[in-house]
Amino acid sequence: MNDTAPAMLVTGGASGIGAGCAKRFAAAGYRVMIADIQDEKGVRLAAELGADARYVHLDVGKETDFEHAIDATVAQWGRLDCVINNAAIVGVIGPLAETSLEEWDHAYAVIQRSVFLGTKHAARVMQPRRTGAIINIASAAGFVAGYSPHAYSTAKAAVVHFTHSSALELIEDNIRVNCICPGNIETPIHTGVTDDRWLARMAKIRVAQQDDQPLPRFGLPAEIAAAALWLASDESSYVVGHALTVDGGLLAGRPWRKQAAPMRVYHPAKS
Ligand SMILES: NC(=O)c1ccc[n+]([C@@H]2O[C@H](COP(=O)([O-])OP(=O)(O)OC[C@H]3O[C@@H](n4cnc5c(N)ncnc54)[C@H](O)[C@@H]3O)[C@@H](O)[C@H]2O)c1
């Protein structure tokens, strides 16, 4: 074990983008704490990654779990250089009239309030060392309505603005806070299941949706992890409070091939 290697914690690290980050950071030499509520999957991934990876149970809805997980990481690795606030759920789906207050509050607790808690407790141990990177996984849905349910979209918009707001405070202690806004990424979150059935369901969703975006394929967790690794590194030392879209062009607009025919065919210069 390399005692001087940087250490990171990723919430929701047992699956999808979080697991992709755990793998990418481990490959880059980080010591990795995988935090999740899917204990079996998390333990398995930590074992797969070897001696420099551990798993801790962390429900991002609970402040005491954050306190414990952050302290356990520092106890394990002696330092904490990067926290990725990644865990989330789709949350309540459907019309406003059919949405209960409990469902709305639960979605916000897991998607948005969790980022406040993760940032608060990461900063608690990073501030005395006056160094660290906090990376929030927001969403392209936080910029444009209509891609996701009401609570998810608006909670993700709040994650983007919380990134700006918290970055201003924490850069005073040399802690850089940024967020990544993924487009459609191949993970179980699209499928409503967490077991192996997700792959078969994903195959259908992929075919139905991928042609609606400029780069006509879903992204991979590794492509988000690569952006996260850059934001955690000194290569991005002047990047503060930034929302980085990694979305295959989704937020840029309609795919060229789907634009009205006159835009493509009857351009005066070509006719
Ligand atoms: N997949 C996409 O297309 C996409 C697009 C934009 C943003 N995102 C965001 O990326 C992040 C990761 O999602 P994913 O796509 O990898 O989905 P995923 O379902 O594969 O992973 C989410 C992980 O979060 C964990 N989790 C859920 N509730 C939790 C809780 N209360 N406490 C701790 N962990 C909890 C799950 O167990 C799971 O391991 C989320 O913030 C999601 O909103 C995903």
XYZ file of C-alpha atoms and ligand atoms in Angstrom:
315
model
C 0.000 0.000 0.000
C 1.167 3.508 -0.858
C 0.586 5.679 2.245
C 1.135 8.908 0.335
C -1.408 8.128 -2.381
C -4.485 10.396 -2.525
C -7.763 9.132 -1.088
C -11.324 9.585 -2.323
C -14.888 8.675 -1.369
C -17.699 8.201 -3.873
C -21.357 7.963 -2.839
C -23.490 5.562 -4.832
C -20.211 3.845 -5.664
C -21.586 0.321 -6.008
C -23.219 0.849 -9.426
C -23.146 2.788 -12.680
C -21.276 6.104 -12.737
C -20.143 5.766 -9.102
C -18.643 2.339 -9.783
C -17.035 3.746 -12.937
C -15.424 6.498 -10.818
C -14.210 3.984 -8.204
C -12.535 1.910 -10.943
C -11.013 4.895 -12.780
C -9.672 6.549 -9.614
C -8.243 3.231 -8.354
C -6.498 2.741 -11.702
C -5.046 6.251 -11.365
C -3.509 5.387 -7.977
C -6.160 6.697 -5.574
C -7.167 4.837 -2.449
C -10.922 4.469 -2.812
C -13.834 4.361 -0.356
C -17.000 3.064 -2.005
C -20.109 4.274 -0.144
C -23.587 2.989 -0.916
C -26.689 1.238 0.453
C -26.211 -1.747 -1.889
C -23.833 -3.460 0.540
C -23.278 -6.724 -1.347
C -22.402 -5.008 -4.629
C -20.197 -2.457 -2.871
C -18.242 -5.097 -0.952
C -17.789 -7.122 -4.168
C -16.477 -4.115 -6.113
C -14.065 -3.153 -3.312
C -12.704 -6.731 -3.275
C -12.343 -6.623 -7.066
C -10.308 -3.397 -6.845
C -7.906 -4.835 -4.259
C -6.127 -3.648 -1.107
C -6.511 0.057 -1.852
C -10.326 -0.047 -1.915
C -12.869 -0.374 0.906
C -16.650 -0.278 1.244
C -18.715 1.635 3.803
C -22.493 1.649 4.213
C -23.806 5.185 3.651
C -27.418 6.234 3.186
C -27.074 9.736 1.752
C -30.343 10.723 3.400
C -28.748 10.435 6.849
C -26.262 12.939 8.270
C -24.963 10.438 10.845
C -24.055 8.065 7.980
C -22.051 10.841 6.296
C -20.260 11.640 9.549
C -19.353 7.983 9.958
C -18.307 7.362 6.331
C -16.110 10.458 6.066
C -14.458 9.726 9.423
C -13.989 6.062 8.439
C -12.239 7.156 5.234
C -9.825 9.419 7.099
C -9.225 6.676 9.689
C -8.558 4.169 6.895
C -6.383 6.206 4.545
C -5.179 9.051 6.779
C -6.445 11.737 4.362
C -9.316 12.714 2.082
C -8.522 14.457 -1.189
C -11.716 14.061 -3.179
C -15.406 13.406 -2.506
C -17.791 12.643 -5.345
C -21.427 13.309 -4.405
C -22.865 10.887 -6.943
C -25.691 8.834 -5.365
C -29.219 9.598 -6.534
C -32.523 8.055 -7.551
C -35.062 8.983 -10.224
C -37.547 9.715 -7.441
C -41.242 10.375 -7.775
C -42.607 10.195 -11.343
C -45.886 11.588 -12.712
C -48.201 14.600 -12.653
C -48.048 17.129 -9.801
C -51.605 16.290 -8.702
C -50.543 12.700 -8.054
C -47.327 13.614 -6.212
C -47.433 13.495 -2.421
C -45.376 15.746 -0.184
C -43.608 12.675 1.249
C -42.584 11.486 -2.228
C -41.347 14.975 -3.162
C -39.361 15.354 0.073
C -37.822 11.893 -0.326
C -36.635 12.673 -3.872
C -35.096 15.955 -2.707
C -33.472 14.292 0.325
C -31.651 11.733 -1.836
C -30.935 13.881 -4.915
C -30.230 17.354 -3.510
C -30.031 17.477 0.302
C -27.470 14.655 0.094
C -25.101 16.936 -1.818
C -25.307 19.536 0.960
C -24.524 16.844 3.561
C -21.678 15.340 1.537
C -20.156 18.775 0.946
C -20.536 19.818 4.586
C -18.749 16.734 5.914
C -16.097 16.651 3.178
C -15.293 20.299 3.940
C -15.082 19.499 7.670
C -11.992 17.354 7.087
C -10.602 19.194 4.024
C -10.627 22.712 5.480
C -7.910 22.106 8.127
C -5.616 20.765 5.341
C -6.603 23.632 3.006
C -6.874 21.321 0.004
C -9.440 19.086 -1.677
C -11.831 18.599 -4.564
C -15.575 18.072 -4.284
C -17.375 16.884 -7.404
C -21.162 16.765 -7.589
C -22.906 14.639 -10.186
C -25.784 16.813 -11.386
C -27.494 16.204 -14.755
C -28.251 17.714 -18.144
C -31.836 17.497 -16.844
C -30.903 20.253 -14.392
C -30.655 22.701 -17.324
C -33.558 21.677 -19.559
C -36.989 20.532 -18.399
C -38.749 17.638 -20.050
C -36.067 14.970 -19.889
C -36.845 13.775 -16.343
C -39.587 13.982 -13.685
C -40.368 17.308 -11.948
C -38.589 16.542 -8.665
C -35.498 15.046 -10.338
C -35.038 17.930 -12.820
C -35.506 20.672 -10.252
C -33.376 18.944 -7.600
C -30.574 18.590 -10.169
C -30.906 22.298 -11.057
C -30.452 22.960 -7.331
C -27.343 20.755 -7.314
C -25.841 22.927 -10.075
C -26.568 26.145 -8.184
C -25.407 24.642 -4.880
C -22.140 23.858 -6.679
C -21.748 27.551 -7.542
C -22.758 28.740 -4.089
C -20.641 26.311 -2.046
C -17.660 26.791 -4.398
C -17.524 30.482 -3.465
C -17.245 29.702 0.237
C -14.902 26.739 0.030
C -12.389 28.167 -2.453
C -11.414 30.491 0.433
C -9.882 27.311 1.917
C -8.461 26.151 -1.433
C -11.173 23.489 -1.868
C -12.479 23.345 -5.432
C -16.164 22.449 -5.888
C -17.390 21.596 -9.392
C -20.139 19.486 -10.898
C -20.596 17.233 -13.898
C -23.853 17.228 -15.844
C -24.114 13.897 -17.645
C -26.466 13.238 -20.526
C -27.788 9.708 -21.071
C -25.365 7.209 -19.573
C -25.683 3.402 -19.668
C -26.604 2.539 -16.066
C -29.403 0.758 -14.193
C -31.027 4.087 -13.201
C -32.932 4.130 -16.526
C -34.418 0.679 -16.015
C -36.159 0.612 -12.621
C -34.169 -2.456 -11.492
C -30.778 -2.909 -9.858
C -30.187 -6.606 -10.656
C -28.940 -8.166 -13.901
C -32.264 -7.567 -15.676
C -31.155 -3.971 -16.247
C -29.002 -4.919 -19.236
C -31.901 -6.390 -21.228
C -34.108 -3.416 -20.370
C -31.295 -1.013 -21.271
C -30.993 -2.583 -24.724
C -34.578 -1.539 -25.529
C -34.228 1.951 -24.030
C -30.996 2.521 -25.947
C -32.626 1.731 -29.291
C -35.652 3.917 -28.519
C -33.729 7.003 -27.387
C -30.239 7.219 -28.753
C -31.105 8.694 -32.154
C -32.630 11.745 -30.393
C -29.219 13.103 -29.432
C -26.383 14.531 -31.566
C -23.946 11.719 -30.762
C -26.332 8.820 -31.335
C -25.322 6.574 -28.465
C -25.583 6.497 -24.676
C -22.446 7.484 -22.798
C -20.452 5.115 -20.590
C -19.723 5.490 -16.861
C -16.021 5.555 -17.770
C -16.601 8.729 -19.821
C -18.017 10.513 -16.745
C -15.268 9.066 -14.547
C -12.611 10.506 -16.889
C -14.117 13.982 -16.431
C -14.280 13.474 -12.648
C -10.628 12.410 -12.523
C -9.668 15.579 -14.401
C -11.714 17.754 -12.026
C -10.031 16.055 -9.046
C -6.543 16.608 -10.453
C -4.238 19.630 -10.573
C -4.793 19.636 -14.354
C -8.037 21.523 -13.567
C -6.487 23.773 -10.885
C -8.169 26.963 -12.228
C -11.641 25.360 -12.590
C -13.924 26.445 -9.729
C -17.722 26.333 -9.431
C -18.040 24.950 -12.951
C -20.835 22.805 -14.383
C -19.228 20.534 -16.968
C -21.659 18.930 -19.410
C -20.619 15.489 -20.643
C -23.647 14.667 -22.730
C -22.856 13.714 -26.342
C -24.135 17.144 -27.435
C -27.611 16.795 -25.862
C -27.690 20.330 -24.453
C -26.245 21.825 -27.646
C -29.574 21.311 -29.397
C -31.444 19.115 -31.886
C -29.348 16.660 -33.848
C -28.412 18.037 -37.272
C -29.998 15.028 -38.956
C -33.330 15.805 -37.209
C -33.499 19.492 -38.087
C -36.124 20.737 -40.558
C -35.250 19.876 -44.155
C -34.801 23.530 -45.306
C -31.958 23.946 -42.807
C -30.017 21.169 -44.462
C -31.184 20.837 -48.053
C -32.297 24.268 -49.343
C -29.431 26.391 -48.076
C -29.088 29.245 -50.655
C -25.399 28.590 -51.119
C -26.120 25.033 -52.127
C -29.278 25.405 -54.245
N -27.322 7.412 -16.016
C -27.649 8.595 -16.520
O -28.101 8.698 -17.663
C -27.473 9.834 -15.682
C -27.640 11.078 -16.320
C -27.475 12.226 -15.584
C -27.135 12.162 -14.246
N -26.988 10.933 -13.649
C -26.646 10.917 -12.235
O -25.521 10.089 -12.042
C -25.527 9.629 -10.693
C -25.308 8.135 -10.644
O -26.408 7.485 -11.229
P -26.260 6.188 -12.134
O -26.786 6.530 -13.462
O -24.904 5.639 -12.028
O -27.352 5.229 -11.452
P -27.215 3.867 -10.652
O -28.607 3.540 -10.244
O -26.447 2.882 -11.441
O -26.360 4.279 -9.384
C -26.887 5.034 -8.334
C -26.287 4.494 -7.052
O -26.771 5.304 -5.969
C -27.082 4.451 -4.909
N -28.081 5.060 -4.021
C -29.404 5.262 -4.229
N -29.969 5.778 -3.133
C -28.985 5.902 -2.203
C -28.938 6.359 -0.873
N -30.043 6.798 -0.231
N -27.761 6.353 -0.220
C -26.626 5.909 -0.845
N -26.615 5.439 -2.089
C -27.777 5.448 -2.777
C -27.640 3.188 -5.574
O -27.610 2.080 -4.674
C -26.705 3.053 -6.752
O -25.582 2.262 -6.432
C -26.854 10.082 -10.097
O -26.660 11.296 -9.393
C -27.700 10.336 -11.325
O -28.755 11.230 -11.078
C -27.148 9.771 -14.332
